[in-house]
XYZ file of C-alpha atoms in Angstrom:
787
model
C 95.724 103.538 14.913
C 98.675 101.165 14.633
C 100.842 102.671 11.885
C 104.294 103.449 13.298
C 105.095 105.738 10.364
C 102.401 108.129 11.539
C 104.064 108.529 14.940
C 102.333 108.010 18.241
C 103.568 110.775 20.556
C 101.034 113.574 20.606
C 98.215 111.459 19.160
C 94.821 111.021 20.804
C 95.016 107.230 20.697
C 92.054 105.436 22.266
C 92.953 103.694 25.509
C 94.033 100.098 24.967
C 92.807 99.023 28.402
C 89.258 100.300 27.985
C 88.005 97.295 26.029
C 88.645 94.928 28.907
C 87.063 97.299 31.433
C 84.003 98.035 29.313
C 83.396 94.347 28.615
C 83.691 93.301 32.258
C 87.067 91.595 31.856
C 88.890 93.704 34.434
C 90.540 91.722 37.201
C 90.244 93.469 40.554
C 91.395 92.245 43.949
C 87.906 91.165 44.977
C 87.706 89.073 41.780
C 90.644 86.944 42.961
C 89.418 83.627 44.358
C 92.076 81.288 45.709
C 91.756 77.571 46.570
C 90.392 77.042 50.108
C 89.490 80.726 50.289
C 88.518 82.143 53.689
C 87.289 85.602 54.644
C 88.280 88.227 57.173
C 86.253 90.856 58.959
C 87.577 93.608 61.211
C 85.853 94.589 64.423
C 86.273 98.354 64.727
C 86.083 100.749 67.607
C 82.791 102.604 68.092
C 84.625 105.153 70.243
C 87.033 107.908 69.227
C 89.173 107.479 72.317
C 88.976 104.670 74.839
C 91.133 102.365 76.884
C 90.625 98.653 76.182
C 90.078 96.988 79.554
C 89.483 93.515 78.126
C 88.432 91.619 75.012
C 86.439 88.381 75.262
C 86.400 86.271 72.090
C 85.218 82.951 73.542
C 81.639 83.151 72.271
C 82.680 84.414 68.868
C 85.261 81.647 68.507
C 82.480 79.037 68.830
C 80.337 80.667 66.127
C 79.704 78.741 62.896
C 82.554 78.793 60.391
C 85.052 80.672 62.562
C 88.651 79.637 61.949
C 90.514 82.171 64.062
C 90.254 85.452 65.966
C 93.199 87.769 66.467
C 93.585 90.891 68.616
C 96.258 93.466 69.332
C 97.925 91.122 71.798
C 98.794 88.769 68.928
C 100.653 91.559 67.145
C 102.404 93.071 70.154
C 105.807 91.677 69.197
C 105.629 93.019 65.653
C 106.593 96.459 64.440
C 104.155 99.308 63.992
C 103.093 100.738 60.646
C 105.939 103.096 59.639
C 105.881 106.685 58.444
C 108.024 107.292 55.375
C 109.076 110.899 55.978
C 110.870 112.405 58.976
C 110.074 116.042 59.694
C 112.309 118.018 62.042
C 110.807 120.778 64.174
C 112.116 124.336 64.320
C 113.884 123.552 67.610
C 115.843 120.751 65.934
C 113.927 117.871 67.496
C 112.489 115.081 65.369
C 108.740 114.782 65.010
C 106.829 112.759 67.585
C 106.269 109.331 66.093
C 104.011 107.199 68.328
C 103.703 103.512 67.522
C 100.955 102.725 65.015
C 99.838 99.187 65.920
C 98.402 96.769 63.365
C 95.497 96.105 65.738
C 94.762 98.344 68.696
C 96.401 97.092 71.876
C 95.941 99.274 74.936
C 93.812 102.026 73.387
C 91.608 102.836 70.446
C 92.233 106.304 69.034
C 89.546 106.917 66.420
C 86.163 105.577 65.406
C 87.004 102.742 63.020
C 90.305 101.783 64.655
C 90.900 98.045 64.132
C 90.323 96.025 67.314
C 90.096 92.413 66.148
C 90.331 90.280 63.020
C 87.859 87.407 62.612
C 88.560 84.745 59.966
C 85.784 82.418 58.866
C 84.633 80.239 56.001
C 82.393 82.998 54.616
C 82.314 86.764 54.844
C 78.870 86.645 56.466
C 80.071 84.222 59.140
C 83.102 86.407 59.912
C 80.929 89.496 60.286
C 78.359 87.700 62.450
C 81.057 86.332 64.745
C 82.648 89.769 65.120
C 79.399 91.026 66.580
C 79.777 88.400 69.342
C 83.111 89.767 70.549
C 82.751 91.562 73.874
C 85.079 94.529 74.330
C 85.098 96.374 77.642
C 86.019 100.008 76.904
C 86.814 102.829 79.308
C 85.668 105.788 77.231
C 87.977 108.817 77.360
C 87.604 112.420 76.266
C 88.285 112.919 72.567
C 90.316 115.487 70.648
C 88.452 116.219 67.431
C 89.027 119.853 66.484
C 92.028 120.791 64.366
C 92.319 124.397 65.489
C 92.299 123.666 69.235
C 94.033 120.268 69.351
C 97.297 121.711 70.694
C 95.413 123.417 73.535
C 93.327 120.385 74.463
C 94.165 118.907 77.861
C 93.493 115.391 76.544
C 96.469 113.698 74.876
C 95.898 111.355 71.951
C 99.331 109.810 72.631
C 101.449 109.907 75.754
C 104.456 110.584 73.529
C 102.877 113.882 72.437
C 101.215 115.309 75.557
C 100.309 118.564 73.789
C 99.134 116.663 70.672
C 101.815 118.382 68.598
C 103.722 116.119 66.225
C 106.007 118.884 64.946
C 106.265 122.631 64.470
C 108.099 123.171 61.206
C 109.108 126.266 59.306
C 110.070 127.196 55.767
C 111.477 130.459 54.390
C 113.101 133.555 55.884
C 111.106 134.802 58.875
C 113.220 137.882 59.516
C 113.080 139.082 55.897
C 109.343 138.439 55.764
C 108.650 140.370 58.963
C 110.806 143.249 57.708
C 108.878 143.397 54.436
C 105.576 143.606 56.297
C 106.921 146.453 58.414
C 107.419 148.642 55.332
C 104.385 147.478 53.309
C 101.849 149.980 52.006
C 99.066 147.426 52.363
C 98.583 144.062 54.077
C 95.768 141.618 53.387
C 94.843 139.054 56.025
C 92.667 136.020 55.430
C 91.764 133.119 57.699
C 90.965 129.946 55.795
C 89.899 126.379 56.465
C 90.783 123.748 53.887
C 88.001 121.263 54.503
C 88.648 117.622 55.282
C 87.845 115.183 52.469
C 87.175 111.435 52.183
C 88.689 109.958 48.990
C 85.893 107.589 47.867
C 87.554 105.665 45.054
C 84.952 103.651 43.144
C 86.639 100.392 44.236
C 86.950 100.036 48.007
C 90.178 98.773 49.495
C 90.577 95.000 49.407
C 93.225 92.362 50.099
C 93.678 88.627 49.664
C 96.673 87.017 51.366
C 98.001 83.466 51.176
C 100.938 81.705 52.823
C 102.787 78.960 50.950
C 104.380 76.444 53.285
C 106.720 74.679 50.889
C 108.905 77.772 50.382
C 107.820 79.773 53.445
C 106.524 82.642 51.301
C 103.524 84.939 51.183
C 101.515 86.390 48.311
C 99.307 89.435 48.770
C 96.776 90.680 46.254
C 95.920 94.225 47.233
C 94.453 97.502 46.006
C 97.729 99.402 46.044
C 99.240 102.245 44.058
C 102.806 101.147 44.872
C 103.230 97.406 45.477
C 107.020 97.483 45.900
C 106.819 100.096 48.646
C 104.031 98.115 50.290
C 106.215 94.999 50.243
C 109.243 96.824 51.643
C 107.399 98.505 54.508
C 105.356 95.471 55.482
C 108.141 92.902 55.296
C 111.028 94.880 56.725
C 109.369 97.173 59.248
C 106.305 95.317 60.503
C 106.406 91.560 59.964
C 110.160 91.093 60.085
C 110.302 88.665 57.157
C 112.747 88.658 54.230
C 111.453 91.005 51.551
C 111.827 88.421 48.784
C 109.497 86.097 50.701
C 106.574 88.465 50.143
C 105.116 88.914 46.681
C 102.683 91.820 46.305
C 100.320 91.917 43.343
C 98.173 94.951 42.653
C 95.923 93.928 39.756
C 93.424 96.312 38.183
C 92.691 99.026 40.731
C 89.498 101.053 40.554
C 90.893 104.468 41.411
C 93.124 105.574 44.220
C 93.519 109.378 44.371
C 96.319 108.849 46.899
C 94.294 106.798 49.358
C 95.848 103.536 48.125
C 99.472 104.636 48.369
C 99.766 103.762 52.022
C 100.506 100.661 54.025
C 97.327 99.861 55.950
C 96.692 97.671 58.952
C 94.146 95.427 57.228
C 96.359 93.877 54.560
C 99.230 93.609 57.036
C 97.056 91.657 59.465
C 95.829 89.378 56.675
C 99.340 88.479 55.546
C 100.385 87.608 59.098
C 97.186 85.670 59.823
C 97.336 83.671 56.584
C 100.224 81.655 58.006
C 98.362 81.066 61.271
C 95.224 79.892 59.470
C 97.096 78.024 56.752
C 94.615 79.187 54.113
C 94.163 82.348 52.027
C 92.166 85.176 53.651
C 90.214 87.786 51.722
C 88.852 91.096 52.988
C 86.950 93.707 51.009
C 85.945 96.923 52.735
C 82.322 97.848 53.033
C 81.682 101.462 52.035
C 81.146 102.447 55.665
C 84.596 101.063 56.480
C 86.029 103.183 53.666
C 84.509 106.303 55.194
C 85.832 105.403 58.639
C 89.259 103.957 57.974
C 90.638 105.085 54.609
C 93.159 107.887 55.047
C 91.416 111.236 54.682
C 92.766 114.369 52.995
C 93.310 118.127 53.561
C 92.052 119.511 56.952
C 94.091 122.694 57.398
C 93.353 125.784 59.445
C 95.380 128.727 58.129
C 96.037 132.401 58.705
C 97.631 134.035 55.661
C 98.949 137.576 55.229
C 100.087 139.239 52.005
C 102.132 142.453 52.013
C 102.161 144.717 48.943
C 103.554 148.087 47.976
C 101.369 150.983 46.792
C 101.422 149.664 43.219
C 100.364 146.152 44.112
C 103.774 144.502 43.920
C 104.003 141.587 46.335
C 106.559 142.130 49.081
C 105.996 139.170 51.389
C 103.688 136.317 52.279
C 103.320 135.032 55.837
C 101.417 131.821 56.551
C 100.668 129.865 59.707
C 98.901 126.551 59.311
C 97.645 123.935 61.721
C 97.416 120.585 59.931
C 95.411 117.661 61.267
C 97.379 114.411 61.006
C 94.679 112.245 62.573
C 95.259 109.628 65.230
C 98.415 108.100 63.725
C 101.074 109.036 61.209
C 100.135 107.411 57.916
C 102.828 106.512 55.378
C 103.459 110.000 53.941
C 101.324 112.060 56.324
C 104.129 114.167 57.768
C 105.359 115.428 54.371
C 102.029 116.570 52.931
C 101.477 119.752 55.000
C 105.184 120.583 55.026
C 107.426 119.651 52.082
C 104.549 119.329 49.605
C 102.673 122.397 50.852
C 104.837 125.239 52.097
C 107.354 124.919 49.246
C 104.567 125.833 46.785
C 103.496 129.055 48.499
C 105.372 131.184 45.969
C 102.815 130.202 43.346
C 103.472 131.860 39.972
C 104.695 135.060 41.599
C 107.945 136.871 42.358
C 107.139 137.403 46.039
C 110.658 138.055 47.427
C 110.061 136.970 51.033
C 107.919 134.103 52.273
C 107.713 132.433 55.640
C 105.445 129.547 56.537
C 105.081 127.793 59.862
C 103.191 124.531 60.090
C 102.073 122.767 63.234
C 101.065 119.140 62.718
C 98.650 117.872 65.368
C 97.264 114.525 66.438
C 93.519 114.149 66.891
C 91.099 111.292 67.555
C 90.153 111.078 63.893
C 91.146 108.838 61.006
C 94.723 109.341 59.768
C 95.147 112.126 57.210
C 97.512 111.691 54.274
C 97.925 112.442 50.580
C 94.783 113.019 48.538
C 94.804 114.099 44.893
C 97.253 116.998 44.852
C 98.574 116.365 48.369
C 99.654 119.737 49.741
C 99.591 121.520 46.389
C 95.801 122.174 46.440
C 96.128 123.541 49.966
C 98.984 125.850 48.937
C 97.215 127.062 45.814
C 94.076 127.737 47.818
C 95.983 129.939 50.250
C 97.869 131.843 47.548
C 95.037 132.349 45.076
C 92.410 133.236 47.659
C 94.609 135.883 49.264
C 95.754 137.290 45.904
C 92.132 137.681 44.788
C 91.189 139.230 48.127
C 94.108 141.659 47.932
C 93.006 142.738 44.468
C 89.537 143.555 45.770
C 90.921 145.455 48.763
C 93.272 147.407 46.494
C 90.422 147.951 44.007
C 92.567 146.449 41.269
C 91.669 144.094 38.457
C 92.666 140.633 39.787
C 94.085 139.768 36.370
C 96.274 142.882 36.355
C 97.477 142.240 39.909
C 98.617 138.774 38.919
C 100.352 140.042 35.795
C 102.299 142.614 37.787
C 103.742 139.830 39.906
C 104.216 136.959 37.434
C 107.581 135.205 37.208
C 108.842 135.854 33.675
C 112.449 134.690 33.723
C 113.571 131.065 34.154
C 115.064 129.188 35.860
C 113.609 130.883 38.927
C 114.607 130.086 42.510
C 111.734 130.693 44.912
C 112.230 131.838 48.535
C 110.774 128.522 49.732
C 113.322 126.141 48.276
C 112.198 125.228 44.760
C 113.696 126.143 41.388
C 111.195 126.360 38.542
C 112.959 125.263 35.353
C 110.522 126.687 32.814
C 107.076 128.191 32.331
C 105.014 130.817 30.537
C 102.281 131.987 32.874
C 101.236 134.911 30.678
C 100.485 132.470 27.868
C 98.147 130.220 29.856
C 96.414 133.290 31.310
C 95.890 134.833 27.877
C 94.522 131.588 26.483
C 92.076 131.085 29.331
C 90.826 134.675 29.237
C 90.022 134.313 25.565
C 88.441 130.870 25.903
C 86.353 132.019 28.890
C 85.102 135.126 27.033
C 85.951 137.332 29.982
C 85.119 140.395 27.860
C 81.503 139.255 27.737
C 81.207 138.842 31.509
C 79.470 142.172 32.165
C 76.560 141.223 29.911
C 76.207 137.845 31.573
C 76.290 139.473 35.011
C 73.511 141.844 34.024
C 71.445 138.943 32.721
C 71.840 137.129 36.029
C 70.779 140.223 37.970
C 67.621 140.409 35.851
C 66.791 136.915 37.173
C 67.413 137.976 40.777
C 70.724 136.064 40.907
C 74.220 137.176 41.869
C 76.955 136.360 39.374
C 80.611 136.123 40.290
C 83.797 135.392 38.372
C 86.885 133.918 39.986
C 90.418 133.231 38.802
C 93.138 130.842 39.909
C 96.691 130.681 38.579
C 98.231 127.532 40.024
C 101.592 125.837 39.902
C 102.483 122.452 41.268
C 105.647 120.496 41.843
C 105.286 116.850 40.901
C 107.408 113.852 40.102
C 109.002 114.232 43.536
C 112.773 114.300 43.130
C 115.680 113.947 43.340
C 116.272 111.222 45.880
C 119.305 112.794 47.536
C 117.575 116.137 48.121
C 114.363 114.438 49.249
C 116.463 112.360 51.613
C 118.014 115.491 53.077
C 114.483 116.797 53.639
C 113.462 113.658 55.527
C 112.347 111.110 52.924
C 113.060 107.579 54.091
C 112.971 106.074 50.598
C 114.347 106.772 47.142
C 112.124 108.541 44.645
C 113.434 107.060 41.402
C 111.635 104.709 39.070
C 112.616 101.525 37.232
C 111.761 100.198 33.800
C 112.601 97.074 31.849
C 112.260 96.548 28.095
C 112.107 92.942 26.940
C 112.259 92.483 23.180
C 111.057 89.059 22.063
C 112.562 87.174 19.070
C 109.598 88.228 16.913
C 110.203 91.902 17.593
C 107.272 92.265 19.937
C 108.039 94.142 23.153
C 107.015 93.756 26.786
C 107.559 96.682 29.122
C 107.830 96.146 32.875
C 107.315 99.342 34.837
C 107.431 100.147 38.527
C 104.691 102.721 37.980
C 101.156 101.496 38.669
C 98.090 102.279 36.612
C 94.749 102.746 38.327
C 92.969 104.912 35.792
C 95.840 106.904 34.276
C 96.024 104.970 30.986
C 99.612 103.717 31.250
C 98.959 100.752 28.988
C 98.291 103.279 26.244
C 100.636 106.201 26.899
C 103.669 104.087 27.796
C 103.019 101.971 24.696
C 102.826 105.163 22.601
C 106.234 106.271 23.832
C 107.891 102.902 23.192
C 106.216 102.294 19.830
C 107.180 105.785 18.686
C 110.823 105.390 19.675
C 111.190 101.890 18.236
C 109.115 102.501 15.125
C 106.842 99.518 15.745
C 103.088 99.106 15.989
C 101.207 100.124 19.106
C 99.751 96.640 19.397
C 103.276 95.223 19.420
C 103.911 96.739 22.867
C 102.570 95.167 26.053
C 102.752 96.956 29.415
C 103.147 94.975 32.649
C 102.890 96.550 36.090
C 101.732 95.926 39.630
C 103.526 92.659 40.469
C 106.692 92.568 42.561
C 107.305 89.051 41.245
C 107.657 90.378 37.693
C 108.849 93.950 38.013
C 112.467 94.858 38.685
C 111.553 97.459 41.311
C 109.467 100.577 41.513
C 108.174 103.380 43.687
C 104.635 103.337 42.321
C 102.239 105.989 41.120
C 101.384 109.162 43.021
C 102.204 112.848 42.775
C 101.771 112.923 38.967
C 105.075 111.104 38.548
C 104.257 108.219 36.195
C 105.264 109.547 32.786
C 107.833 112.086 33.971
C 109.684 109.549 36.130
C 108.456 106.062 35.147
C 108.244 106.954 31.468
C 111.754 108.398 31.562
C 113.108 105.144 33.038
C 111.488 103.267 30.159
C 113.000 105.683 27.625
C 116.457 105.102 29.120
C 115.984 101.337 28.766
C 114.745 101.737 25.170
C 117.854 103.784 24.377
C 119.955 100.848 25.587
C 117.962 98.512 23.316
C 118.620 100.769 20.344
C 122.318 101.008 21.228
C 122.668 97.225 21.300
C 120.619 96.956 18.141
C 123.141 99.213 16.398
C 125.943 96.857 17.389
C 124.082 93.855 16.014
C 123.114 95.718 12.846
C 126.721 96.807 12.308
C 127.839 93.165 12.250
C 124.970 92.032 10.060
C 125.440 94.900 7.591
C 129.249 94.748 7.762
C 129.533 98.404 8.667
C 131.047 100.467 11.438
C 128.774 100.934 14.427
C 129.139 104.699 14.111
C 127.647 104.534 10.606
C 124.441 102.867 11.756
C 121.392 105.125 11.996
C 118.090 104.153 13.552
C 114.791 105.705 12.563
C 111.249 104.548 11.803
C 111.931 101.037 12.993
C 114.959 100.463 10.742
C 118.686 100.227 11.288
C 120.340 101.715 8.200
C 123.886 102.307 7.043
C 124.115 106.051 6.675
C 124.008 107.258 3.078
C 122.971 103.860 1.680
C 119.841 101.790 1.204
C 121.298 98.884 3.214
C 119.077 98.300 6.240
C 117.609 95.844 8.709
C 114.178 96.090 10.257
C 113.845 96.147 14.026
C 112.230 92.682 13.989
C 115.187 91.271 12.043
C 117.609 92.598 14.631
C 115.447 91.148 17.425
C 115.512 87.706 15.821
C 119.256 87.906 15.281
C 119.749 88.741 18.954
C 118.136 85.437 19.929
C 119.552 83.427 17.016
C 123.108 84.759 17.149
C 124.571 82.946 14.120
C 125.877 86.031 12.412
C 127.715 88.044 15.043
C 130.616 87.315 17.408
C 129.493 86.079 20.797
C 132.760 87.197 22.335
C 131.681 90.802 21.733
C 127.911 90.628 22.075
C 125.905 88.434 24.394
C 122.637 87.008 23.062
C 119.253 88.490 23.851
C 117.698 91.921 23.678
C 116.608 92.893 27.164
C 117.546 96.041 29.074
C 116.550 97.804 32.260
C 117.153 101.254 33.670
C 116.567 103.373 36.744
C 115.740 107.058 36.478
C 116.141 109.543 39.311
C 115.084 113.057 38.238
C 117.247 116.064 38.963
C 114.252 118.260 39.770
C 110.484 118.293 40.054
C 108.362 119.054 37.023
C 106.294 122.227 37.326
C 102.984 122.138 35.464
C 101.044 125.364 35.750
C 97.849 126.888 34.472
C 95.060 129.413 34.772
C 91.404 128.708 35.534
C 88.313 130.904 35.273
C 85.022 130.048 36.952
C 81.664 131.822 36.772
C 78.885 131.094 39.239
C 75.367 132.198 39.895
C 74.258 132.488 43.536
C 70.616 132.558 44.591
C 70.601 135.017 47.526
C 67.290 133.626 48.796
C 68.488 130.029 49.181
C 72.293 130.195 49.029
C 72.324 127.785 46.095
C 75.484 128.070 43.970
C 75.446 126.977 40.344
C 78.609 126.861 38.258
C 77.682 128.336 34.899
C 81.065 128.249 33.162
C 84.454 126.743 33.925
C 87.478 127.204 31.674
C 90.987 125.802 32.140
C 94.292 126.343 30.371
C 97.194 124.140 31.450
C 100.877 123.900 30.559
C 101.899 120.244 30.813
C 104.964 120.497 28.589
C 104.946 117.912 25.827
C 101.678 115.986 25.712
C 101.815 112.295 24.794
C 98.069 111.676 24.490
C 95.863 114.810 24.544
C 92.664 112.814 25.000
C 93.937 111.114 28.149
C 95.322 114.399 29.473
C 92.001 116.133 28.919
C 90.244 113.323 30.757
C 92.631 113.663 33.684
C 91.974 117.401 33.878
C 88.211 116.846 33.713
C 88.387 114.409 36.604
C 90.574 116.699 38.687
C 88.309 119.682 38.130
C 85.292 117.583 39.126
C 87.004 116.677 42.393
C 88.047 120.286 42.962
C 84.467 121.442 42.424
C 83.369 118.704 44.809
C 85.614 120.114 47.519
C 84.515 123.688 46.872
C 80.757 123.137 46.819
C 79.786 119.723 48.128
C 82.243 117.611 50.097
C 83.034 118.063 53.751
C 84.061 115.427 56.276
C 82.796 116.318 59.748
C 83.432 114.891 63.207
C 81.437 115.983 66.230
C 83.085 117.012 69.498
C 83.068 113.372 70.680
C 85.023 112.278 67.613
C 82.079 110.565 65.953
C 82.103 110.745 62.156
C 78.831 112.424 61.235
C 79.448 112.219 57.469
C 79.863 108.460 57.389
C 77.799 107.647 54.306
C 76.548 109.137 51.055
C 73.473 110.307 52.939
C 75.683 112.899 54.635
C 78.732 113.213 52.383
C 77.907 114.661 48.966
C 79.970 113.767 45.918
C 79.674 115.788 42.694
C 77.168 114.457 40.191
C 76.844 115.202 36.483
C 74.320 117.974 37.052
C 76.682 119.735 39.482
C 79.180 120.324 36.678
C 79.040 122.652 33.691
C 80.462 121.825 30.292
C 84.167 122.133 30.981
C 86.316 123.995 28.474
C 89.831 122.588 28.732
C 92.896 123.756 26.806
C 95.848 121.366 26.988
C 97.909 122.401 23.967
C 101.678 121.951 24.043
C 103.263 124.230 26.611
C 106.840 124.772 27.748
C 108.623 121.390 27.760
C 110.286 120.241 30.945
C 114.010 120.833 30.564
C 115.347 117.871 32.512
C 113.537 114.695 31.467
C 113.948 113.045 28.062
C 110.276 113.366 27.146
C 109.843 117.021 28.113
C 106.667 116.091 29.967
C 105.120 117.416 33.173
C 102.529 115.801 35.421
C 98.849 116.360 34.654
C 96.758 114.086 36.872
C 96.315 116.422 39.830
C 96.126 119.833 38.166
C 92.350 120.121 38.102
C 92.029 119.343 41.788
C 94.722 121.917 42.565
C 93.377 124.891 40.662
C 89.615 124.380 40.794
C 88.752 125.018 44.477
C 90.313 128.487 44.517
C 88.725 129.434 41.190
C 85.278 128.364 42.397
C 85.539 130.046 45.795
C 86.936 133.231 44.268
C 83.861 133.303 42.043
C 81.513 132.728 44.998
C 83.107 135.481 47.079
C 83.150 137.795 44.056
C 79.371 137.414 43.823
C 79.008 138.237 47.525
C 81.765 140.850 47.982
C 79.381 143.809 47.723
C 77.647 142.460 50.846
C 80.878 142.645 52.822
C 81.438 138.872 52.673
C 85.178 138.141 52.434
C 85.041 134.400 52.767
C 82.645 131.474 52.752
C 83.873 128.195 54.211
C 84.199 125.210 51.904
C 82.043 123.502 50.986
C 79.986 126.481 49.806
C 76.794 124.539 50.356
C 73.439 126.333 50.176
C 73.354 126.435 53.980
C 76.862 127.867 54.374
C 76.258 130.505 51.711
C 72.810 131.387 53.045
C 74.241 131.665 56.561
C 76.964 134.046 55.345
C 74.371 136.176 53.558
C 72.146 136.352 56.633
C 75.087 137.299 58.848
C 76.056 140.076 56.436
C 72.512 141.443 56.351
C 72.186 141.507 60.104
C-alpha cells in the first residue's frame, strides 16, 4: 500500500522493517566488526556479598592474546553510575544513594557484580584469561529477602545501615484512616509481585572504539535511549565532553525496559578502548544476562480496601516494600513510587487513597523498569483486591466495578494524576460480549464433568504513559527532561527523511512514523525514511520506554511536519502569485483556495532547493525543520480483560482456556501493529502469572540462572487471544490523539489470570496463590486448604 490518496493513518500497513529482519539483513551490535577488533570479558563475583582483599592478575596478563586487564582500582577516580530520579522520604530527607562503581572496588554486592575486565585478541582468549585471575574474597552475610531486608542486621551499604533507601508516601493518610474507621466492610490482602528477569531475545552487547586524531569515542550498544546513555556516561562517569562520545544503537532485538539503563559493561569498554588503542567488543552470554541485567517487579504488599454497605469504595490503603537490588539503577527509584502509587486509583472513584513505599537494598541484581514499570504492580494490587472484595461481599465482580467506575472527565485522582478522557463502561461491555461471559456457566459445568475446576477472572486496568510534563516530573525528582525531538528533512526530489529521538526495538516505528508523515504530507509511504538510534545524526532524544514513542516522539515529528507545511505555503504563495492566507494544503498539493491553480509537494520541495522564483530576502533556501515536544500530561490507555482457566486439582496444573482483551488506545495509527503489541504484552503477563519467577536463596545465590530453572511462556502455554483494539477515546492533549499501547497486555494480564485461578479455588477457602501459579504452588495451596 503506497497510495497517499487512500490515507495511511488507521491502516494495517505491513511493517516496512520486517523484510530486512526476515531476510537476515538486520544489523545488530554483535554484527558490528571494526578494524583491529578486540574482545572483552568480565570476571564476575561468585558471591552475593564479600569484601575484596586482593586481586592478582599477573598470571592472567601473561595468557595468550591478552592486551589488558582492568579492575576497580583503575576506575576509582571516575564517577559512579548515576540514578536519574531523586525520591524524598516522608521525613524530608533525600534517598540514600550509595556509589555504584563501574567495577567493584572494595566490595562485591551481588552474584554477577563486575570485578575485572579482560581484553584480548579473541573472545575465547579473554574468557580463558579471566579464569586465571585470583581474587581473595572475605565472604560476608547476604541480604536476599525483600520482606525482611530492613530488619536484617547486615548492611548492603554503609550509607544505608538499615538497608532502607527511602520511605515514601503518596495520598492523604488522615482521610484514608478516617474512611476505614467508618467503613461497613474492609478487605485485606497480602500480595507478592514476583521478581522477573527480562530475557530479550538479543542479549546486551557493546563495541567501543577510541579515535585518537580527534580525541573522540564511538559506542555501538544495545540501548533504548542512546542520547541519555551518552549524557550519563560522558558527564557523570567518564568526565569527557558529551560531543566527544557518539552512541549508536543499531537494530536492537527487544528491550522491555532492560536496555534503557546505563550499565557498567559498556562504560568500562568505552574507557578501556582509549587505554588499549583498539576497539573492544563484548556480547553477554545468556548466563550473564540472567545475573546482571536489571530485573523487574519484586514487591511485597499489604493492601486494604474499605467499602460501604452497598459496595462503594471509600478508601484504599497500601504498604509496599520494594526491592531495589544492590545498587540504584538508572530509573530504579521512580518505578515503585512515582510510576506505581500514582496508579492505585485504577478506574475507580475511590475518594481516599494512601500508599507508603519502602525501597530496600539487597544483595541481588539491581531492579528497575520492566515492561509496564510500576503500572503492572499497581494494577495487580487494585484488581486483585477489588475481585477479592466482590467475593467477600458476595457481589458480582462486574457489578462492583461498575458501581465504582469513573464516568466524568477530566478526573483528578487522590494520588496526583488527572485522567483527561476515558470510557471504561465501553471497554467492559465490549470484552464481556467478546468473551461470551453469558456462556460461562455451561463451560464451568463441562469442566466439572472432566474433574477440573474452572475459574473466570476480570481485570480493568489503567496506565499512565508518555511520562510528562518535564517541569512536573522535575518537581517529583526527575533529573532529566521528558520531551522528545524530531527533525523532518525534505530532499529536493520531495522524498523525506525523518530523524527521531525515539528508538525502535520491535515497536515498528519505521512503519507507523512513516504512516503519520506520509498521511500529513500526502506522499507515498515509500517516500518516507525513518532514522533513529545515532547521536551523531539525531538532534536529541529521550529514547523509547513507558509507551511514549508515538504519543511523544510522534507528536514532535508532527510539529516539525507542520513547520514544513507552513514554509511550503510561503513558497507556494510566491510561485502561484497568491496571498499566503489563500494557500490550502491537502492530499500532497498546495492550492489557491477556490481555484484549480496548484503545486505538488515535490514541486515545492524542488523550488526550496532551487530558489529561482521566490525572494531570498524573505525565505531562506531549503526545506528542513525540527521540533521538540513536551506533553502537558500523561496519556491514559485503559481496558478490560477476561480470563478463563481450568485447574486440575490433582496436579495443580493451570491451563488458560480463553483470554479476551478490550483496550482503549485513543486513535490507532496501525491496528495490526497495535494488536501485535497487545499480544506480546499479554504473553509476558501470562508468563509472570503462571511461569516466571526469579529466585535467590538465603545466601544470595541466583537459583533461577538459566532456562532450566526459569520458565518462559511457550506457544502451547497460550490460548488463542481475542483482542479488540478499535478506536477509543482520543487523547485530548497530543496532536495525534493517541495513547500508548506497548505495555497494556503486561499490565492487565497478571491480575486477570490470577483472579481466574483464585476464582476456581475460592470454594476451598483459598484467597490467594503466589505468582507464578505453577503446578507446585497451586497444588501446595490446595493441599493446605484440605488439611
